[in-house]
Amino acid sequence: MIRLIAFLALILTLAVPARADDISASGRGVVRIVVIAVVDDEVVGFGHGSGFAVGPNRVVTNAHVVALVQRYPGNVVIGIVPSEGSQAFQGQLVAQDIDKDLALIEFRGERLPPLALYTGSLGEGESVYALGYPGNVDLATAQSANDYITPLTPVRTQGLYSGRRSLMGTEVMLHTASIARGNSGGPLLDRCGRVIGINSAFTRADEGDAAFAFAISGAELQSFLRAAGQGMNAVGGRCTSIEDSLAQDRAAGERAAADAAARTAADAERARQAHETAIDAERERIDLARENYMAIAAFLLVLGGLSLAGAAMLATKGQRRNAIVAGVAGGVLMLAALIVFLLRPTFDAQAVTLPADTTASEPHIAATGPLVCTLIAERSRVTVSKTDDVPLDWQAEGCMNARTQYAQTQSGWQRILVPADEATVSVLDFDPQSGIYVNSRYLLTAPQMAEARRLRSEVELKQCSRNPDAVGQLGAKQSAIRNSLPALPNERLVYRCTGAE
């Protein structure tokens, strides 16, 4: 029985979709670099190393990896071999700094996902990862020269960060991730798959000595790229797991809901107290008015009585005409007294309305029209993306930016974007009631992207629509795409949207 339970548990574990691993996602932008020098149809030099994308068509490596370019100018071919795909591409050296041991290569024919640079602090003892193509692995597995230009997943090793040093005037990072010849130019990554350095050298482990590796620091890389006119996305936020990020976001959402509930309760209590105060004030006003009405009625009644008494006295004296006038006046006064008494105001608590200033302290207005969405850093997980403000234009019935139709979900509206020229799927969620916009990004492999694009091709709705059937079909097609994605994204960018000025 125990074995059966263990077997079922294993099956269930295997059935759960895996999360898109951050290091593997960064590996999509890592390349092998092969350098061949040919003079008079004879190969006079061969070298290879690693590199990684800083732009869709540009990669960084060590200058010593492409040293043959200086030795045999005009007679060197640089091959760029991506980690995915089916072919290699020819590159061209566009910038290098021999002192810093950095080089920038441009190529055509393929767009790679650029890696992001981590610009924050790194504590000693933190885990780091090296990606690249160590030559000793190639020597053990390569069967022919074609194996060097066949796309392969880079080799991953893990170690610890051991601080910064200076190596021949260049700032380097000391670490214990295993590297070998061929790793030169490959990235050193943090746990979120962000570049913190470029592997360039290692110490020998002779006579039992421990082996250490050196990576050119991210600061040196930034300086080199800036001088070369090449940009690279930089991220400064600390690395947190997507699980921790989701937990923090849930906690923040729960706090926001609790705050909203507290505000609602406070508004209700304030309104109740204001209502009671208004009732008391209205009761006092009515009581005072009733007393005034009754006093006026009594006064009119006395006057009427006096007039009738005068009429009787005048009648006894034979002044008939004056007696009639006094009697009529007395009757009118008596009638007026009765009318005033009957018209005295009565108190009705149900008729008391709230003052105009007792409405909610923060009245809610659904987000619509032109919006500006600002990242909520504490609710987000950023690994490679820029965090600039996002302009949106939201209209009723799920129309975004006057061209993209969203499908309605239980918590708002959703659209899944599957670009044709980028290996990333974005699940976009927008709740117009709260103004929260979420971009969940999945950094996928080539086969995963091919499947997502196949499913995306079945989505027929390409623009905003008021047809409920078409919007419903969009939701169904998007569910199929969502089910093909890993269980958790690599990034989750949470924005708060407000009206644009």
Coordinates of C-alpha atoms in Angstrom, one line a residue, residues 21-482:
D21 CA 13.5 28.1 -14.8
D22 CA 15.2 31.5 -14.6
I23 CA 18.7 30.1 -15.4
S24 CA 17.4 28.0 -18.4
A25 CA 15.5 31.1 -19.6
S26 CA 18.7 33.1 -19.6
G27 CA 20.4 30.2 -21.4
R28 CA 18.3 31.0 -24.5
G29 CA 20.4 34.1 -25.0
V30 CA 23.8 32.3 -24.5
V31 CA 25.8 31.4 -27.6
R32 CA 28.9 29.5 -28.5
I33 CA 31.5 31.5 -30.4
V34 CA 33.7 29.8 -32.9
V35 CA 36.7 31.6 -34.4
I36 CA 38.6 30.2 -37.4
A37 CA 41.6 31.9 -39.1
V38 CA 42.2 30.8 -42.8
V39 CA 45.2 31.9 -44.8
D40 CA 45.7 30.6 -48.3
D41 CA 42.9 28.1 -47.9
E42 CA 44.7 26.7 -44.8
V43 CA 43.3 26.8 -41.3
V44 CA 46.0 28.5 -39.3
G45 CA 44.1 29.2 -36.1
F46 CA 41.0 28.0 -34.2
G47 CA 39.4 29.1 -31.0
H48 CA 36.1 29.0 -29.3
G49 CA 34.4 30.4 -26.3
S50 CA 31.0 31.6 -25.0
G51 CA 29.0 34.8 -25.2
F52 CA 25.5 36.2 -24.5
A53 CA 23.1 38.6 -26.1
V54 CA 22.9 42.2 -25.0
G55 CA 20.7 43.0 -28.0
P56 CA 18.7 41.0 -30.4
N57 CA 21.6 40.8 -32.8
R58 CA 24.6 41.6 -30.6
V59 CA 26.5 39.5 -28.2
V60 CA 29.3 40.1 -25.7
T61 CA 32.3 37.9 -25.1
N62 CA 35.9 38.1 -23.9
A63 CA 38.4 39.9 -26.2
H64 CA 40.8 37.0 -25.9
V65 CA 38.1 34.7 -27.5
V66 CA 38.4 36.7 -30.7
A67 CA 42.1 37.4 -30.5
L68 CA 42.7 35.8 -33.9
V69 CA 41.0 38.8 -35.5
Q70 CA 43.9 40.9 -34.5
R71 CA 46.5 38.3 -35.4
Y72 CA 45.0 37.6 -38.8
P73 CA 43.1 40.7 -39.9
G74 CA 40.8 40.0 -42.8
N75 CA 41.3 36.3 -42.6
V76 CA 39.1 35.3 -39.7
V77 CA 35.5 34.0 -39.6
I78 CA 33.5 34.4 -36.4
G79 CA 30.7 31.9 -36.0
I80 CA 27.8 32.6 -33.6
V81 CA 26.0 29.4 -32.5
P82 CA 22.8 29.9 -30.6
S83 CA 21.6 27.6 -27.9
E84 CA 18.4 26.8 -29.9
G85 CA 17.6 26.4 -33.5
S86 CA 19.2 24.5 -36.3
Q87 CA 22.1 26.7 -37.7
A88 CA 24.9 29.0 -36.9
F89 CA 25.5 32.6 -38.1
Q90 CA 28.4 34.6 -39.1
G91 CA 29.4 37.5 -36.8
Q92 CA 31.5 40.7 -37.1
L93 CA 33.5 42.3 -34.4
V94 CA 32.2 45.8 -33.8
A95 CA 34.0 46.9 -30.6
Q96 CA 36.5 45.6 -28.2
D97 CA 38.6 46.7 -25.1
I98 CA 41.6 44.5 -24.8
D99 CA 42.6 45.9 -21.4
K100 CA 39.2 45.0 -20.0
D101 CA 39.1 41.8 -22.1
L102 CA 35.7 42.6 -23.6
A103 CA 34.4 42.4 -27.1
L104 CA 31.1 43.1 -28.9
I105 CA 30.0 41.1 -31.9
E106 CA 27.1 41.7 -34.3
F107 CA 25.4 39.1 -36.5
R108 CA 22.4 38.8 -38.7
G109 CA 19.8 36.1 -39.4
E110 CA 18.4 35.5 -35.9
R111 CA 17.0 37.5 -33.0
L112 CA 18.2 36.4 -29.5
P113 CA 16.5 37.3 -26.2
P114 CA 18.9 39.7 -24.5
L115 CA 19.9 39.1 -20.9
A116 CA 19.4 41.7 -18.2
L117 CA 22.2 43.1 -16.0
Y118 CA 21.8 43.2 -12.3
T119 CA 23.1 46.5 -10.9
G120 CA 22.2 45.9 -7.2
S121 CA 24.4 44.6 -4.4
L122 CA 25.4 41.0 -4.0
G123 CA 26.2 39.5 -0.6
E124 CA 29.2 37.1 -0.2
G125 CA 28.1 33.5 -0.1
E126 CA 25.1 34.0 -2.4
S127 CA 24.5 31.4 -5.1
V128 CA 25.8 32.2 -8.6
Y129 CA 25.5 30.3 -11.9
A130 CA 27.9 30.0 -14.9
L131 CA 26.5 29.3 -18.3
G132 CA 28.8 28.5 -21.3
Y133 CA 30.5 25.8 -23.4
P134 CA 33.5 24.4 -21.5
G135 CA 36.0 22.9 -23.9
N136 CA 36.6 19.8 -21.8
V137 CA 33.0 18.8 -22.3
D138 CA 33.4 19.4 -26.1
L139 CA 36.5 17.2 -26.2
A140 CA 34.6 14.4 -24.5
T141 CA 31.5 14.6 -26.6
A142 CA 32.3 16.1 -30.0
Q143 CA 32.4 13.6 -32.8
S144 CA 33.3 16.0 -35.6
A145 CA 33.8 19.7 -36.4
N146 CA 30.1 20.1 -37.1
D147 CA 29.4 19.5 -33.4
Y148 CA 31.0 22.9 -32.7
I149 CA 28.5 24.7 -34.9
T150 CA 25.4 22.7 -33.8
P151 CA 23.1 24.5 -31.4
L152 CA 23.2 23.0 -27.9
T153 CA 22.0 24.0 -24.5
P154 CA 24.8 25.7 -22.5
V155 CA 26.4 23.8 -19.6
R156 CA 25.3 25.1 -16.2
T157 CA 27.4 25.1 -13.0
Q158 CA 26.6 26.5 -9.6
G159 CA 28.8 28.1 -6.9
L160 CA 29.1 30.8 -4.4
Y161 CA 30.1 34.5 -4.8
S162 CA 33.3 35.2 -2.8
G163 CA 33.7 39.0 -3.2
R164 CA 35.4 41.4 -5.6
R165 CA 39.0 41.6 -6.6
S166 CA 41.2 43.5 -9.1
L167 CA 42.8 41.5 -11.9
M168 CA 45.3 43.4 -14.0
G169 CA 43.5 46.7 -13.3
T170 CA 40.0 45.3 -14.0
E171 CA 37.4 44.8 -11.4
V172 CA 36.4 41.1 -11.2
M173 CA 34.2 38.9 -9.1
L174 CA 35.6 35.9 -7.4
H175 CA 33.3 32.8 -7.3
T176 CA 33.3 29.0 -7.1
A177 CA 31.1 28.0 -10.0
S178 CA 33.2 25.5 -12.1
I179 CA 34.4 26.9 -15.4
A180 CA 36.9 25.7 -18.0
R181 CA 38.5 26.9 -21.2
G182 CA 35.5 27.6 -23.5
N183 CA 33.5 29.2 -20.7
S184 CA 35.3 32.5 -21.5
G185 CA 32.8 35.2 -22.3
G186 CA 29.9 33.4 -20.9
P187 CA 27.7 35.0 -18.2
L188 CA 27.8 34.7 -14.5
L189 CA 24.2 34.9 -13.2
D190 CA 22.4 35.5 -10.0
R191 CA 19.5 33.2 -8.9
C192 CA 17.1 35.2 -11.0
G193 CA 19.1 34.6 -14.2
R194 CA 20.5 38.2 -14.4
V195 CA 24.0 38.9 -15.5
I196 CA 26.4 39.9 -12.7
G197 CA 29.6 39.3 -14.5
I198 CA 31.4 37.7 -17.5
N199 CA 33.5 34.6 -16.9
S200 CA 37.1 35.2 -18.1
A201 CA 39.6 33.2 -16.1
F202 CA 40.1 30.5 -13.4
T203 CA 42.8 29.4 -11.0
R204 CA 44.5 26.1 -11.3
A205 CA 43.8 23.5 -8.7
D206 CA 47.4 22.1 -8.5
E207 CA 48.4 19.9 -5.5
G208 CA 45.0 20.0 -3.9
D209 CA 44.5 23.7 -4.1
A210 CA 40.8 24.8 -4.4
A211 CA 39.7 26.1 -7.8
F212 CA 38.3 29.6 -8.1
A213 CA 37.0 31.5 -11.1
F214 CA 37.0 35.2 -12.1
A215 CA 34.3 37.1 -13.8
I216 CA 34.6 40.6 -15.1
S217 CA 32.2 42.7 -13.1
G218 CA 28.9 44.1 -14.3
A219 CA 30.2 47.7 -13.7
E220 CA 33.0 47.1 -16.2
L221 CA 30.6 45.6 -18.7
Q222 CA 28.3 48.6 -18.4
S223 CA 31.2 51.0 -19.0
F224 CA 32.3 49.0 -22.0
L225 CA 28.8 48.9 -23.5
R226 CA 28.3 52.6 -22.9
A227 CA 31.5 53.4 -24.7
A228 CA 30.4 51.1 -27.6
G229 CA 27.0 52.8 -27.9
Q230 CA 25.2 49.6 -27.0
G231 CA 22.4 49.6 -24.5
M232 CA 21.5 46.8 -22.1
N233 CA 18.5 46.5 -19.8
A234 CA 19.5 46.9 -16.2
V235 CA 17.6 45.7 -13.1
G236 CA 18.4 46.8 -9.6
G237 CA 15.7 45.0 -7.5
R238 CA 16.7 42.1 -5.2
C239 CA 16.1 38.6 -6.4
T240 CA 13.1 36.9 -5.0
S241 CA 11.5 33.7 -6.1
I242 CA 8.2 33.8 -8.1
E243 CA 6.6 31.9 -5.2
D244 CA 7.7 34.6 -2.7
S245 CA 6.6 37.3 -5.1
L246 CA 3.2 35.7 -5.5
A247 CA 2.9 35.4 -1.8
Q248 CA 3.9 39.0 -1.3
D249 CA 1.4 40.1 -3.9
R250 CA -1.4 38.0 -2.3
A251 CA -0.5 39.6 1.1
A252 CA -0.5 43.0 -0.5
G253 CA -3.9 42.3 -2.1
E254 CA -5.3 41.1 1.1
R255 CA -4.0 44.2 2.9
A256 CA -5.5 46.4 0.2
A257 CA -8.9 44.5 0.6
A258 CA -8.7 44.8 4.4
D259 CA -7.9 48.5 4.1
A260 CA -10.8 49.0 1.7
A261 CA -13.1 47.1 4.1
A262 CA -11.8 49.2 7.0
R263 CA -12.5 52.4 5.0
T264 CA -15.9 51.2 4.1
A265 CA -16.6 50.3 7.7
A266 CA -15.3 53.7 8.8
D267 CA -17.4 55.4 6.2
A268 CA -20.5 53.5 7.4
E269 CA -19.8 54.4 11.0
R270 CA -19.2 58.0 10.2
A271 CA -22.5 58.0 8.2
R272 CA -24.3 56.4 11.1
Q273 CA -23.1 58.9 13.6
A274 CA -23.8 61.8 11.2
H275 CA -27.3 60.3 10.7
E276 CA -27.9 60.2 14.4
T277 CA -26.6 63.7 14.8
A278 CA -28.9 64.9 12.0
I279 CA -31.9 63.1 13.6
D280 CA -31.2 64.8 17.0
A281 CA -30.9 68.2 15.3
E282 CA -34.0 67.6 13.3
R283 CA -35.9 66.5 16.4
E284 CA -34.9 69.7 18.2
R285 CA -35.9 71.8 15.3
I286 CA -39.3 70.1 15.0
D287 CA -39.9 70.4 18.8
L288 CA -39.1 74.1 18.6
A289 CA -41.3 74.6 15.6
R290 CA -44.2 72.7 17.2
E291 CA -43.9 75.0 20.3
N292 CA -44.0 78.0 18.1
Y293 CA -47.0 76.8 16.2
M294 CA -48.9 75.9 19.4
A295 CA -48.0 79.3 20.9
I296 CA -49.3 81.1 17.8
A297 CA -52.5 78.9 17.9
A298 CA -53.0 79.8 21.5
F299 CA -52.5 83.5 20.9
L300 CA -55.0 83.4 18.0
L301 CA -57.4 81.4 20.1
V302 CA -57.2 84.1 22.9
L303 CA -57.7 86.9 20.4
G304 CA -60.6 85.1 18.9
G305 CA -62.1 84.6 22.3
L306 CA -61.7 88.2 23.1
S307 CA -63.3 89.3 19.8
L308 CA -66.3 87.0 20.5
A309 CA -66.7 88.4 24.0
G310 CA -66.5 92.0 22.6
A311 CA -69.1 91.1 20.0
A312 CA -71.4 89.9 22.8
M313 CA -70.8 93.1 24.8
L314 CA -71.4 95.3 21.7
A315 CA -74.6 93.4 21.0
T316 CA -76.0 94.2 24.5
K317 CA -75.3 97.9 24.0
G318 CA -77.3 97.8 20.7
Q319 CA -74.3 98.3 18.5
R320 CA -75.4 95.6 16.1
R321 CA -73.1 96.4 13.2
N322 CA -70.0 96.6 15.3
A323 CA -71.0 93.4 17.1
I324 CA -71.3 91.5 13.8
V325 CA -67.8 92.7 12.7
A326 CA -66.3 91.7 16.1
G327 CA -68.0 88.3 15.9
V328 CA -66.8 87.6 12.4
A329 CA -63.2 88.6 13.4
G330 CA -63.4 86.4 16.4
G331 CA -64.6 83.4 14.3
V332 CA -61.8 84.0 11.8
L333 CA -59.3 84.1 14.6
M334 CA -60.6 80.9 16.2
L335 CA -60.6 79.2 12.8
A336 CA -57.0 80.4 12.2
A337 CA -56.0 79.1 15.6
L338 CA -57.4 75.7 14.7
I339 CA -55.6 75.6 11.4
V340 CA -52.3 76.6 12.9
F341 CA -52.7 73.9 15.5
L342 CA -53.5 71.3 12.9
L343 CA -50.5 72.4 10.8
R344 CA -48.0 72.0 13.6
P345 CA -45.0 69.9 12.3
T346 CA -44.5 66.3 13.4
F347 CA -41.1 64.5 13.7
D348 CA -40.4 61.6 11.3
A349 CA -36.9 60.0 11.7
Q350 CA -37.2 58.2 8.4
A351 CA -37.4 61.5 6.5
V352 CA -34.0 62.7 7.8
T353 CA -31.4 62.6 5.0
L354 CA -27.6 62.5 5.4
P355 CA -25.6 65.7 5.0
A356 CA -23.8 66.0 1.7
D357 CA -20.3 65.7 3.3
T358 CA -20.9 62.2 4.8
T359 CA -20.1 60.3 1.6
A360 CA -17.1 57.9 1.4
S361 CA -13.7 59.4 2.0
E362 CA -12.3 57.8 -1.2
P363 CA -15.2 57.5 -3.7
H364 CA -14.4 54.7 -6.2
I365 CA -14.4 55.4 -9.9
A366 CA -13.7 52.6 -12.4
A367 CA -10.6 53.2 -14.5
T368 CA -11.4 54.1 -18.0
G369 CA -10.1 56.2 -20.9
P370 CA -6.4 57.2 -21.1
L371 CA -4.4 55.8 -18.2
V372 CA -0.9 55.8 -16.9
C373 CA 0.2 52.6 -15.1
T374 CA 3.1 52.7 -12.6
L375 CA 4.9 49.6 -11.3
I376 CA 4.2 48.5 -7.8
A377 CA 7.7 47.3 -6.9
E378 CA 6.7 45.5 -3.7
R379 CA 4.1 43.4 -5.6
S380 CA 6.3 42.6 -8.6
R381 CA 9.1 40.3 -9.7
V382 CA 11.4 41.8 -12.3
T383 CA 14.2 39.8 -13.9
V384 CA 14.7 41.1 -17.4
S385 CA 12.0 43.7 -18.2
K386 CA 12.1 47.5 -18.1
T387 CA 9.9 49.1 -15.4
D388 CA 8.9 52.3 -17.2
D389 CA 5.3 53.6 -16.8
V390 CA 2.9 51.9 -19.2
P391 CA 0.3 54.1 -21.0
L392 CA -3.1 52.5 -21.7
D393 CA -6.4 53.5 -23.1
W394 CA -9.2 51.3 -21.6
Q395 CA -12.7 51.4 -23.0
A396 CA -15.9 49.6 -22.0
E397 CA -16.5 46.0 -23.0
G398 CA -12.8 45.1 -22.9
C399 CA -11.3 47.2 -25.7
M400 CA -7.6 48.2 -25.0
N401 CA -5.9 50.9 -26.9
A402 CA -8.7 51.0 -29.4
R403 CA -7.4 47.8 -31.1
T404 CA -6.9 44.9 -28.7
Q405 CA -9.9 42.9 -27.4
Y406 CA -9.6 41.4 -23.9
A407 CA -11.7 38.5 -22.7
Q408 CA -13.6 38.7 -19.5
T409 CA -12.6 36.6 -16.5
Q410 CA -13.8 36.2 -12.9
S411 CA -11.5 39.0 -11.7
G412 CA -11.5 41.3 -14.7
W413 CA -10.3 41.1 -18.3
Q414 CA -7.4 39.2 -19.9
R415 CA -5.4 39.0 -23.1
I416 CA -2.5 36.7 -23.9
L417 CA 0.1 38.1 -26.3
V418 CA 2.3 35.7 -28.3
P419 CA 4.7 37.8 -30.4
A420 CA 6.2 36.4 -33.6
D421 CA 9.7 37.8 -33.1
E422 CA 10.2 37.3 -29.3
A423 CA 10.5 34.1 -27.3
T424 CA 8.2 35.4 -24.6
V425 CA 4.5 35.0 -23.9
S426 CA 2.7 37.7 -21.8
V427 CA -0.5 37.1 -19.9
L428 CA -2.1 40.6 -19.4
D429 CA -4.8 41.0 -16.8
F430 CA -6.6 44.3 -16.1
D431 CA -9.2 45.0 -13.4
P432 CA -10.9 48.4 -14.2
Q433 CA -12.6 48.4 -10.8
S434 CA -9.3 48.5 -8.9
G435 CA -7.1 49.9 -11.7
I436 CA -4.6 47.0 -11.3
Y437 CA -2.8 45.9 -14.5
V438 CA -0.6 42.7 -14.3
N439 CA 1.8 41.5 -16.9
S440 CA 2.9 37.8 -16.3
R441 CA 5.8 37.0 -18.6
Y442 CA 6.9 33.5 -19.5
L443 CA 10.4 33.1 -21.0
L444 CA 10.0 30.0 -23.1
T445 CA 12.1 27.6 -25.1
A446 CA 11.8 27.3 -28.9
P447 CA 9.5 24.3 -28.8
Q448 CA 7.2 25.9 -26.2
M449 CA 7.0 29.1 -28.3
A450 CA 6.2 27.1 -31.4
E451 CA 3.3 25.5 -29.6
A452 CA 2.1 28.8 -28.2
R453 CA 2.2 30.3 -31.7
R454 CA 0.3 27.4 -33.1
L455 CA -2.4 27.9 -30.6
R456 CA -2.3 31.7 -31.2
S457 CA -2.9 31.2 -34.9
E458 CA -6.3 29.7 -34.1
V459 CA -7.4 33.0 -32.5
E460 CA -9.6 34.7 -35.1
L461 CA -10.5 37.9 -33.2
K462 CA -7.8 40.4 -34.2
Q463 CA -9.5 43.7 -33.1
C464 CA -12.0 45.1 -30.6
S465 CA -15.5 43.7 -30.9
R466 CA -18.9 44.1 -29.3
N467 CA -19.9 40.6 -30.5
P468 CA -20.3 38.5 -27.3
D469 CA -19.9 35.3 -29.2
A470 CA -16.6 36.4 -30.7
V471 CA -15.4 37.6 -27.3
G472 CA -16.4 34.3 -25.8
Q473 CA -14.5 32.3 -28.4
L474 CA -11.5 34.5 -27.7
G475 CA -11.7 33.5 -24.0
A476 CA -11.8 29.8 -24.9
K477 CA -8.8 30.0 -27.3
Q478 CA -6.8 31.9 -24.7
S479 CA -7.5 29.2 -22.1
A480 CA -5.9 26.7 -24.5
I481 CA -2.8 28.9 -24.7
R482 CA -2.7 29.4 -21.0

